[in-house]
Amino acid sequence: MAEGGISVSQDQLSCSVCLDLLKDPVTLPCGHSYCMGCIRNCWDQGDQTGIYSCPQCRQTFTPRPVLGRNTLLAEVVEKLKETGLSGPPAPSPAGPGDVLCDVCTGRQVRAVKSCLVCLASYCQTHLQPHYNITPLKRHRLVNATGRLEEKICPDHQKLREVFCRTDQTCICLLCSDYQHRDHDTISAESAWAEKTRQLKDRQTESQWNLASREKELQELRQAVKSLRSSAQTAVQDTDRIFTELIRSIERTRSELTQLIRAQERAAVSQAEGLLERLEQEIAELRRRDAELSQLSHTEDHIHFLQKFQSLCVPAGAGDSTRVSFKKLSFEVTVKAVSGLKTRLERVCKEELVKISRTRTEICCVQEPQPRTRAQFLRYACQLTLDPNTVHRHLRLSEGNRRVTLDFQNSSYPDHPERFYSDTQVLCKQSLSAPRSYWEVEGSCSVFKIGVMYKRKRNEKECELGNNDRSWCLYRYVDHYTVCHNGKATDVGNNFSSRIGVYVDHRAGLLSFYSVSGDTVSPIYSLRATFTESLYPAFWICVCCTDDYVTLCHL
């Protein structure tokens, strides 16, 4: 072959079935050649139908052709083997995450394309028939994917080429003609273009949210850093102030000790002077008493009379004075110090209470308000209606989660918290968490849902939304208003029968939402300063006989 100047490649002498050099080549009447074993195996599978075709051009033969070895082609193959021409490059081995060729056996080979008609993936070698064989050229090839089963309709085993907007799912053509016949459908490619635009919008929104969150994160970190620095400074300042206070108390204690000692020394000095004087007077009196005693025993009249005048001076005469010393006591001082201690402890306790009530908040980066239903459900609270507050024409059921207007019901006993004038009821639980969310649905066309403070003793009863202690959403048929302190604000109409209520107690936020499936749509939000515990409340119009409102399970 080489001497004749004819160039033959290995691909031209390869079997399109096994993709290897021809072995015992045979040529069909249509002109295509195969290995004897390969074509026999293909035709053996068609013996039942009696129809035999060429795997490449699909030309049929009846009856089954008798196959004879093409000796000329066999010699060419042998010559090609002798020349040592290199075959096509070996397919790339599959790595982690690669799609495998469905034809290759033994070692795992990476697929490069997937056929949506054959529903198989091929390496570069086994993909060649789709480029060389005319019927296979019409097959649709995509980059290798391991999710081919997702592209096939499980009901009809057809390619999913249509997108149903009504059900938001991909379907085949047969589905669009039957199960989805009256639905809004478009081609999968058009839907892809549509969703791609939506995806870009979502990506833009997501990137904006990401940037916003990153900014808030940075601000929060800075706020925490500032808070820690401020706390450290406060600790140091309080330590310094208390140290000064302790020193001041120590100085006062020292001064008081010195004062007590000075008073002690003055009193003792005065007492010691009096003691010395008294001792001298006593000694003198004892001497005179001795002389008087001696004089009383003398018998010398002259001596007696001479001494009598000098010794018999009356007691108390002369320089002798009466000594008077008042008892000195420090009880007043001790009592004063004890009172000072009590007052100081009381002041410290009162000031500590004031300090503890001062809540340190990071105002610059508050936790964002929820937007999706999934986010709202994080604050869901389990509520039940309070039998002690329910009006006698309202009936509770379903574990005190449903309230129904029922004029026959009057079995509730008297209770100071019961409503007697207005057909309304409170929940048993207060909204104790910083944030709370619950949902309500019902058959009533005229009702109110909202929150209120619990009625104080002897406080006049008032309908929900008609005083400054309650806020509510009022539904009248298909029209909605928000009420507080007797004032109503129109908020629209035609909302869902399920209403979501959200309260952020600290932020003073009360919001109402229309709930449909997993979608929440805002109805109205209002701001207020909540100074007491809030209780969910419900009011039903007396015209809604047998209608109900239910707290939903979340």
XYZ file of C-alpha atoms in Angstrom:
554
model
C 0.000 0.000 0.000
C 2.733 2.387 0.879
C 4.590 1.660 -2.368
C 1.492 2.552 -4.373
C 1.223 5.937 -2.661
C -2.143 5.111 -1.053
C -2.612 6.401 2.517
C -4.929 4.359 4.706
C -5.729 5.252 8.305
C -6.616 2.792 11.048
C -10.055 4.414 11.450
C -10.929 3.452 7.867
C -10.219 -0.212 8.625
C -11.972 -0.335 11.998
C -15.223 -2.153 12.774
C -17.946 0.330 13.744
C -19.331 -2.195 16.211
C -16.250 -3.080 18.291
C -14.245 -0.007 17.125
C -11.166 -2.209 16.661
C -9.306 -3.273 13.505
C -11.351 -5.638 11.379
C -10.996 -9.324 12.225
C -12.044 -11.755 9.467
C -13.610 -8.831 7.606
C -16.852 -9.360 5.693
C -18.547 -6.863 3.403
C -22.336 -6.491 3.291
C -24.270 -5.896 0.075
C -24.536 -2.204 1.047
C -20.731 -1.944 1.019
C -20.007 -1.567 4.740
C -17.556 -3.960 6.325
C -17.509 -5.539 9.779
C -15.783 -8.224 11.769
C -17.308 -11.608 11.012
C -18.060 -12.183 14.726
C -19.510 -8.718 15.308
C -22.044 -8.779 12.462
C -23.071 -12.345 13.272
C -23.790 -11.365 16.878
C -25.863 -8.382 15.697
C -27.893 -10.490 13.281
C -28.348 -13.361 15.730
C -30.372 -10.955 17.889
C -32.703 -10.257 14.889
C -33.425 -13.863 14.013
C -36.890 -13.668 15.592
C -38.014 -10.856 13.254
C -36.288 -12.227 10.180
C -35.082 -8.724 9.294
C -31.356 -8.048 9.118
C -29.905 -4.572 8.687
C -26.587 -2.790 8.398
C -25.662 -1.158 11.749
C -24.455 1.947 9.907
C -26.852 2.718 7.072
C -29.760 0.633 8.406
C -30.344 -1.013 4.961
C -32.332 -4.218 5.489
C -31.722 -7.592 3.949
C -34.134 -10.497 3.529
C -33.250 -13.301 3.780
C -30.116 -13.214 5.915
C -27.123 -12.738 3.608
C -24.444 -15.402 3.497
C -21.252 -13.822 4.770
C -17.940 -14.528 3.091
C -14.484 -13.383 4.181
C -13.222 -10.366 2.222
C -9.691 -11.590 1.509
C -8.532 -8.333 -0.082
C -9.649 -6.307 2.901
C -8.079 -8.863 5.230
C -4.710 -8.448 3.428
C -4.961 -4.661 3.735
C -5.595 -4.989 7.473
C -2.596 -7.311 7.794
C -0.426 -4.854 5.857
C -1.591 -2.077 8.144
C -0.622 -4.121 11.177
C 2.804 -4.820 9.679
C 3.501 -1.144 9.009
C 3.065 -0.481 12.727
C 0.840 2.542 12.204
C -0.286 3.974 15.520
C -3.962 3.813 16.375
C -6.056 6.644 17.745
C -4.996 8.046 21.126
C -6.161 6.036 24.104
C -9.280 7.443 25.796
C -8.678 9.468 28.945
C -9.131 7.540 32.181
C -11.971 8.729 34.395
C -11.176 10.829 37.443
C -13.231 11.683 40.512
C -16.549 13.241 39.499
C -16.173 12.360 35.789
C -19.000 10.721 33.835
C -18.068 7.184 32.712
C -18.394 5.805 29.208
C -21.302 3.353 29.108
C -19.667 1.188 26.391
C -16.139 0.737 27.723
C -15.596 -2.360 29.831
C -12.769 -3.065 32.200
C -10.989 0.166 33.044
C -13.087 3.276 33.664
C -12.908 5.764 30.773
C -14.113 9.363 30.904
C -17.129 10.139 28.712
C -16.988 13.322 26.628
C -20.569 13.414 25.297
C -23.996 12.085 26.233
C -26.664 11.195 23.665
C -30.208 12.221 24.588
C -31.626 9.683 22.124
C -29.502 6.699 23.063
C -29.537 7.797 26.728
C -25.909 6.795 26.992
C -22.562 8.511 27.498
C -19.553 7.866 25.253
C -15.807 8.343 25.335
C -14.076 9.882 22.320
C -13.587 6.475 20.682
C -17.123 5.172 21.054
C -18.549 8.545 20.079
C -17.218 8.251 16.483
C -20.285 6.398 15.100
C -22.404 9.447 15.993
C -20.154 11.491 13.720
C -19.760 8.932 10.907
C -23.087 7.096 10.655
C -25.829 9.149 9.011
C -28.793 8.055 11.227
C -26.725 8.619 14.366
C -25.708 12.083 13.217
C -29.265 13.214 13.840
C -29.028 12.287 17.539
C -28.737 15.138 19.987
C -25.412 15.240 21.821
C -24.680 17.229 24.976
C -21.681 17.505 27.248
C -21.305 14.359 29.304
C -23.807 14.281 32.149
C -24.599 11.658 34.734
C -28.234 12.750 35.121
C -29.676 11.401 31.876
C -32.605 9.766 33.698
C -33.802 13.234 34.752
C -34.251 14.147 31.088
C -36.633 11.252 30.412
C -40.325 11.201 31.298
C -40.905 8.212 33.638
C -44.475 7.773 32.337
C -43.789 7.723 28.597
C -40.021 7.163 28.379
C -39.762 10.203 26.109
C -37.396 13.137 26.227
C -38.627 15.979 28.395
C -38.801 18.871 25.942
C -41.664 20.920 27.397
C -41.979 22.985 30.584
C -45.356 23.275 32.311
C -45.683 26.724 33.896
C -48.814 25.668 35.743
C -47.117 22.813 37.638
C -43.577 24.182 37.318
C -42.181 20.900 35.994
C -40.551 19.481 32.859
C -42.694 17.105 30.778
C -42.569 15.256 27.465
C -44.715 15.962 24.406
C -47.164 13.188 25.295
C -47.649 14.688 28.759
C -48.438 18.066 27.195
C -51.108 16.399 25.035
C -52.752 14.515 27.886
C -52.156 15.167 31.599
C -51.111 18.796 31.018
C -53.339 19.503 28.032
C -55.038 22.609 29.469
C -51.936 23.900 31.251
C -49.702 26.813 30.307
C -46.724 25.141 28.570
C -43.672 26.370 26.676
C -40.592 24.702 25.254
C -37.883 23.705 27.685
C -35.445 26.029 25.925
C -37.783 29.001 26.286
C -38.342 28.139 29.923
C -34.590 27.850 30.391
C -34.112 31.342 28.931
C -36.909 32.640 31.158
C -35.543 31.016 34.293
C -32.028 32.134 33.405
C -33.182 35.745 33.487
C -34.917 35.099 36.812
C -31.791 33.387 38.060
C -29.726 36.437 37.189
C -32.186 38.592 39.130
C -31.963 36.195 42.059
C -28.172 36.210 41.809
C -28.167 39.992 41.836
C -30.470 40.000 44.859
C -28.404 37.291 46.528
C -25.185 39.204 45.914
C -26.785 42.358 47.301
C -27.961 40.436 50.360
C -24.502 38.921 50.712
C -22.839 42.328 50.531
C -25.387 43.702 52.981
C -24.845 40.815 55.380
C -21.066 41.122 55.096
C -21.368 44.811 55.893
C -23.614 44.036 58.860
C -21.170 41.342 59.957
C -18.318 43.839 59.857
C -20.390 46.378 61.752
C -21.357 43.747 64.304
C -17.738 42.725 64.797
C -16.781 46.364 65.218
C -19.661 46.862 67.660
C -18.588 43.799 69.667
C -15.005 45.080 69.687
C -16.214 48.496 70.838
C -18.474 46.873 73.440
C -15.613 44.829 74.845
C -13.389 47.892 74.959
C -16.151 49.899 76.644
C -16.780 47.095 79.146
C -13.075 46.887 79.954
C -12.910 50.642 80.463
C -16.028 50.484 82.671
C -14.468 47.703 84.766
C -11.280 49.701 85.190
C -13.184 52.889 86.059
C -15.428 51.127 88.565
C -12.387 49.447 90.133
C -10.725 52.836 90.466
C -13.869 54.478 91.892
C -14.448 51.652 94.378
C -10.785 51.782 95.371
C -11.159 55.505 96.029
C -14.394 54.826 97.909
C -12.678 52.181 100.032
C -9.824 54.562 100.705
C -12.293 57.283 101.661
C -14.038 54.886 104.051
C -10.644 53.863 105.450
C -9.767 57.551 105.986
C -13.106 58.149 107.680
C -12.559 55.074 109.850
C -9.071 56.316 110.791
C -10.338 59.829 111.558
C -13.186 58.421 113.655
C -10.747 56.172 115.520
C -8.503 59.155 116.215
C -11.499 61.196 117.394
C -12.601 58.430 119.775
C -9.041 58.071 121.108
C -8.750 61.850 121.589
C -12.032 61.933 123.501
C -10.801 58.978 125.510
C -7.496 60.684 126.350
C -9.210 63.951 127.366
C -11.708 62.174 129.617
C -9.027 59.941 131.144
C -6.727 62.932 131.764
C -9.524 64.779 133.521
C -10.423 61.725 135.580
C -6.793 61.087 136.545
C -6.498 64.704 137.857
C -9.587 64.205 139.980
C -8.253 60.844 141.203
C -5.005 62.435 142.393
C -6.867 65.215 144.177
C -9.272 62.803 145.827
C -6.393 60.619 146.972
C -4.693 63.648 148.573
C -7.889 64.672 150.345
C -8.449 61.141 151.626
C -4.883 61.023 152.987
C -5.427 64.342 154.784
C -8.760 63.170 156.217
C -7.170 59.957 157.469
C -4.394 61.984 159.188
C -6.937 64.288 160.886
C -9.025 61.284 161.876
C -5.956 59.725 163.515
C -5.185 62.940 165.390
C -8.810 63.234 166.549
C -8.736 59.673 167.745
C -5.502 60.321 169.614
C -6.921 63.539 171.094
C -9.972 61.691 172.329
C -7.795 59.514 174.511
C -5.713 62.271 176.141
C -6.379 63.192 179.782
C -4.385 66.391 179.675
C -7.083 69.023 179.806
C -4.876 71.864 178.734
C -3.431 69.951 175.741
C -6.942 68.803 174.729
C -8.328 72.297 174.739
C -5.364 73.718 172.769
C -5.614 71.054 170.030
C -9.365 70.898 169.871
C -9.781 74.233 168.139
C -7.422 73.323 165.243
C -8.534 69.729 164.819
C -12.262 70.182 165.077
C -12.756 72.242 161.918
C -16.137 71.111 160.380
C -15.923 68.582 157.466
C -16.203 70.241 154.077
C -14.689 73.410 155.228
C -11.540 74.807 153.734
C -10.453 73.807 150.186
C -12.299 70.483 150.021
C -14.840 70.344 147.142
C -17.373 67.749 146.081
C -16.121 65.659 143.126
C -18.644 64.963 140.343
C -17.600 62.904 137.221
C -20.113 62.165 134.440
C -19.854 58.669 132.903
C -18.508 58.880 129.328
C -20.190 56.573 126.686
C -19.436 55.922 122.958
C -22.769 54.234 122.195
C -23.936 57.251 120.212
C -20.834 57.036 118.025
C -21.279 53.305 117.428
C -24.945 53.829 116.605
C -24.095 56.595 114.171
C -21.503 54.413 112.394
C -23.970 51.528 112.280
C -26.575 53.821 110.695
C -23.988 55.011 108.191
C -23.272 51.373 107.263
C -26.987 50.637 106.780
C -27.513 53.722 104.603
C -24.419 52.951 102.537
C -25.538 49.371 101.944
C -29.015 50.557 100.939
C -27.588 53.124 98.524
C -25.231 50.524 97.004
C -28.106 48.064 96.554
C -30.403 50.662 94.976
C -27.725 51.902 92.611
C -26.793 48.339 91.631
C -30.432 47.629 90.761
C -30.524 50.760 88.598
C -27.317 49.725 86.861
C -28.569 46.168 86.255
C -31.754 47.537 84.673
C -29.723 49.521 82.197
C -29.620 47.167 79.180
C -26.620 47.488 76.927
C -27.769 47.078 73.329
C -25.869 47.073 70.054
C -28.157 49.472 68.254
C -26.122 49.798 65.086
C -26.698 46.196 63.891
C -29.969 44.763 65.105
C -31.001 41.315 63.936
C -32.843 41.774 60.611
C -36.579 41.288 60.484
C -37.754 38.024 58.842
C -38.951 38.130 55.240
C -39.831 34.565 54.233
C -42.303 32.226 55.905
C -39.464 29.893 56.840
C -37.803 32.777 58.676
C -41.066 33.720 60.419
C -41.585 30.126 61.553
C -38.407 30.354 63.621
C -40.423 32.595 65.969
C -43.600 30.460 65.909
C -45.337 30.193 69.293
C -47.825 27.571 70.385
C -50.990 29.283 71.618
C -54.307 28.194 73.101
C -57.425 30.208 73.854
C -58.183 31.066 77.487
C -61.511 29.678 78.784
C -61.415 32.249 81.605
C -61.698 35.156 79.153
C -64.017 33.780 76.451
C -67.417 35.418 76.000
C -70.403 33.170 76.776
C -71.593 33.225 73.177
C -68.292 31.819 71.947
C -67.503 28.094 71.992
C -63.972 26.728 72.246
C -62.973 23.445 70.588
C -60.054 21.500 69.101
C -58.007 21.738 72.267
C -58.959 25.410 72.799
C -57.476 26.363 69.405
C -60.782 27.129 67.623
C -63.439 29.667 68.620
C -66.935 29.552 67.145
C -69.899 31.908 67.565
C -72.625 29.922 69.330
C -75.568 31.673 71.008
C -76.606 28.443 72.710
C -73.427 28.177 74.718
C -73.495 29.791 78.167
C -71.882 27.213 80.438
C -68.818 29.232 81.427
C -68.664 30.213 85.112
C -68.152 33.779 86.208
C -64.580 34.981 86.187
C -63.053 38.445 86.729
C -61.174 38.207 83.397
C -64.168 37.097 81.298
C -65.558 39.322 78.553
C -69.268 39.933 79.041
C -70.019 42.785 76.627
C -67.848 41.947 73.596
C -67.728 38.587 71.827
C -63.987 38.175 72.099
C -61.353 35.983 73.749
C -57.674 36.188 74.704
C -54.999 33.548 74.423
C -53.880 31.929 77.634
C -50.197 32.540 76.862
C -48.615 35.971 76.744
C -46.003 36.831 74.119
C -43.044 36.362 76.441
C -40.375 35.964 73.737
C -38.755 39.056 72.163
C -40.248 37.957 68.809
C -43.418 35.944 68.227
C -45.294 34.673 65.169
C -48.568 32.800 64.739
C -51.107 32.161 62.004
C -54.905 32.231 62.010
C -57.526 31.066 59.533
C -61.259 30.702 59.625
C -64.636 30.929 57.955
C -65.695 34.262 59.450
C -66.324 37.161 57.106
C -66.295 39.730 59.933
C -63.684 39.342 62.669
C -60.691 40.954 64.351
C -57.312 39.491 65.244
C -54.608 41.321 67.134
C -53.012 41.847 70.521
C -53.952 43.606 73.736
C -52.804 44.127 77.287
C -54.635 42.052 79.866
C -57.507 43.994 81.431
C -56.703 45.546 84.812
C -58.975 45.066 87.791
C -62.050 47.308 87.607
C -61.002 48.462 84.119
C -63.911 49.014 81.769
C -64.328 46.338 79.089
C -63.554 47.503 75.543
C -63.729 45.920 72.102
C -60.427 44.939 70.479
C -58.850 47.915 68.690
C -61.107 50.527 70.265
C -58.787 51.671 73.069
C -55.126 52.555 73.577
C -54.386 49.098 75.022
C -55.121 47.004 71.922
C -54.169 46.751 68.232
C -55.866 44.613 65.580
C -56.541 43.769 61.947
C -60.263 44.075 61.191
C -61.745 42.061 58.335
C -65.130 43.106 57.024
C -66.032 40.694 54.196
C -63.143 41.319 51.738
C -62.021 44.662 53.140
C -59.312 45.056 55.774
C -58.457 47.872 58.192
C -55.999 48.189 61.063
C -57.497 49.581 64.287
C -56.005 51.148 67.417
C -57.531 53.475 69.979
C -60.707 53.754 67.933
C -58.894 54.876 64.757
C -58.993 52.747 61.588
C -56.522 52.669 58.670
C -57.538 51.061 55.341
C -55.013 48.446 54.163
C -56.675 46.887 51.087
C -58.695 43.798 50.272
C -58.740 40.278 48.807
C -56.086 38.831 51.072
C -55.675 35.130 51.847
C -57.971 33.431 54.364
C -54.864 32.591 56.411
C -53.345 35.543 58.251
C -49.917 35.610 59.876
C -49.241 37.900 62.856
C -45.711 38.923 63.853
C -44.687 40.870 66.962
C -41.245 42.250 67.789
C -41.834 43.428 71.350
C -38.529 45.251 71.796
C -38.682 46.976 68.424
C -42.349 47.900 68.993
C -43.383 46.272 65.704
C -46.708 44.580 64.910
C -47.126 43.174 61.379
C -49.907 41.307 59.577
C -49.271 39.050 56.572
C -51.357 37.223 54.008
C -50.189 33.584 53.919
C -50.571 31.364 50.854
C -48.622 28.121 50.956
C -45.033 29.038 51.788
C -45.469 32.607 50.558
C -46.132 35.546 52.903
C -47.265 38.900 51.570
C -47.268 41.980 53.825
C -50.644 43.502 54.670
C -49.671 46.223 57.144
C -47.074 46.987 59.810
C -47.405 49.468 62.641
C -45.094 50.822 65.305
C -45.962 51.208 68.973
C -44.289 51.302 72.368
C -45.322 48.139 74.184
C -45.059 48.669 77.945
C -46.832 45.526 79.172
C -47.149 41.863 78.268
C -49.171 41.334 75.090
C -51.848 38.672 74.637
C -53.166 37.530 71.215
C -56.859 38.428 70.986
C -59.844 37.559 68.760
C -63.214 39.202 68.192
C -66.065 37.682 66.155
C -69.050 39.644 64.934
C -72.436 38.463 66.263
C -73.625 38.189 62.652
C -71.241 35.263 62.004
C -73.305 32.474 63.548
C -71.494 29.113 63.510
C -68.456 30.705 61.855
C -65.065 30.072 63.435
C -61.499 31.298 63.729
C -58.691 28.784 64.320
C -55.129 29.040 65.597
C -53.029 27.121 63.064
C -50.546 24.422 64.036
C -47.037 25.565 63.073
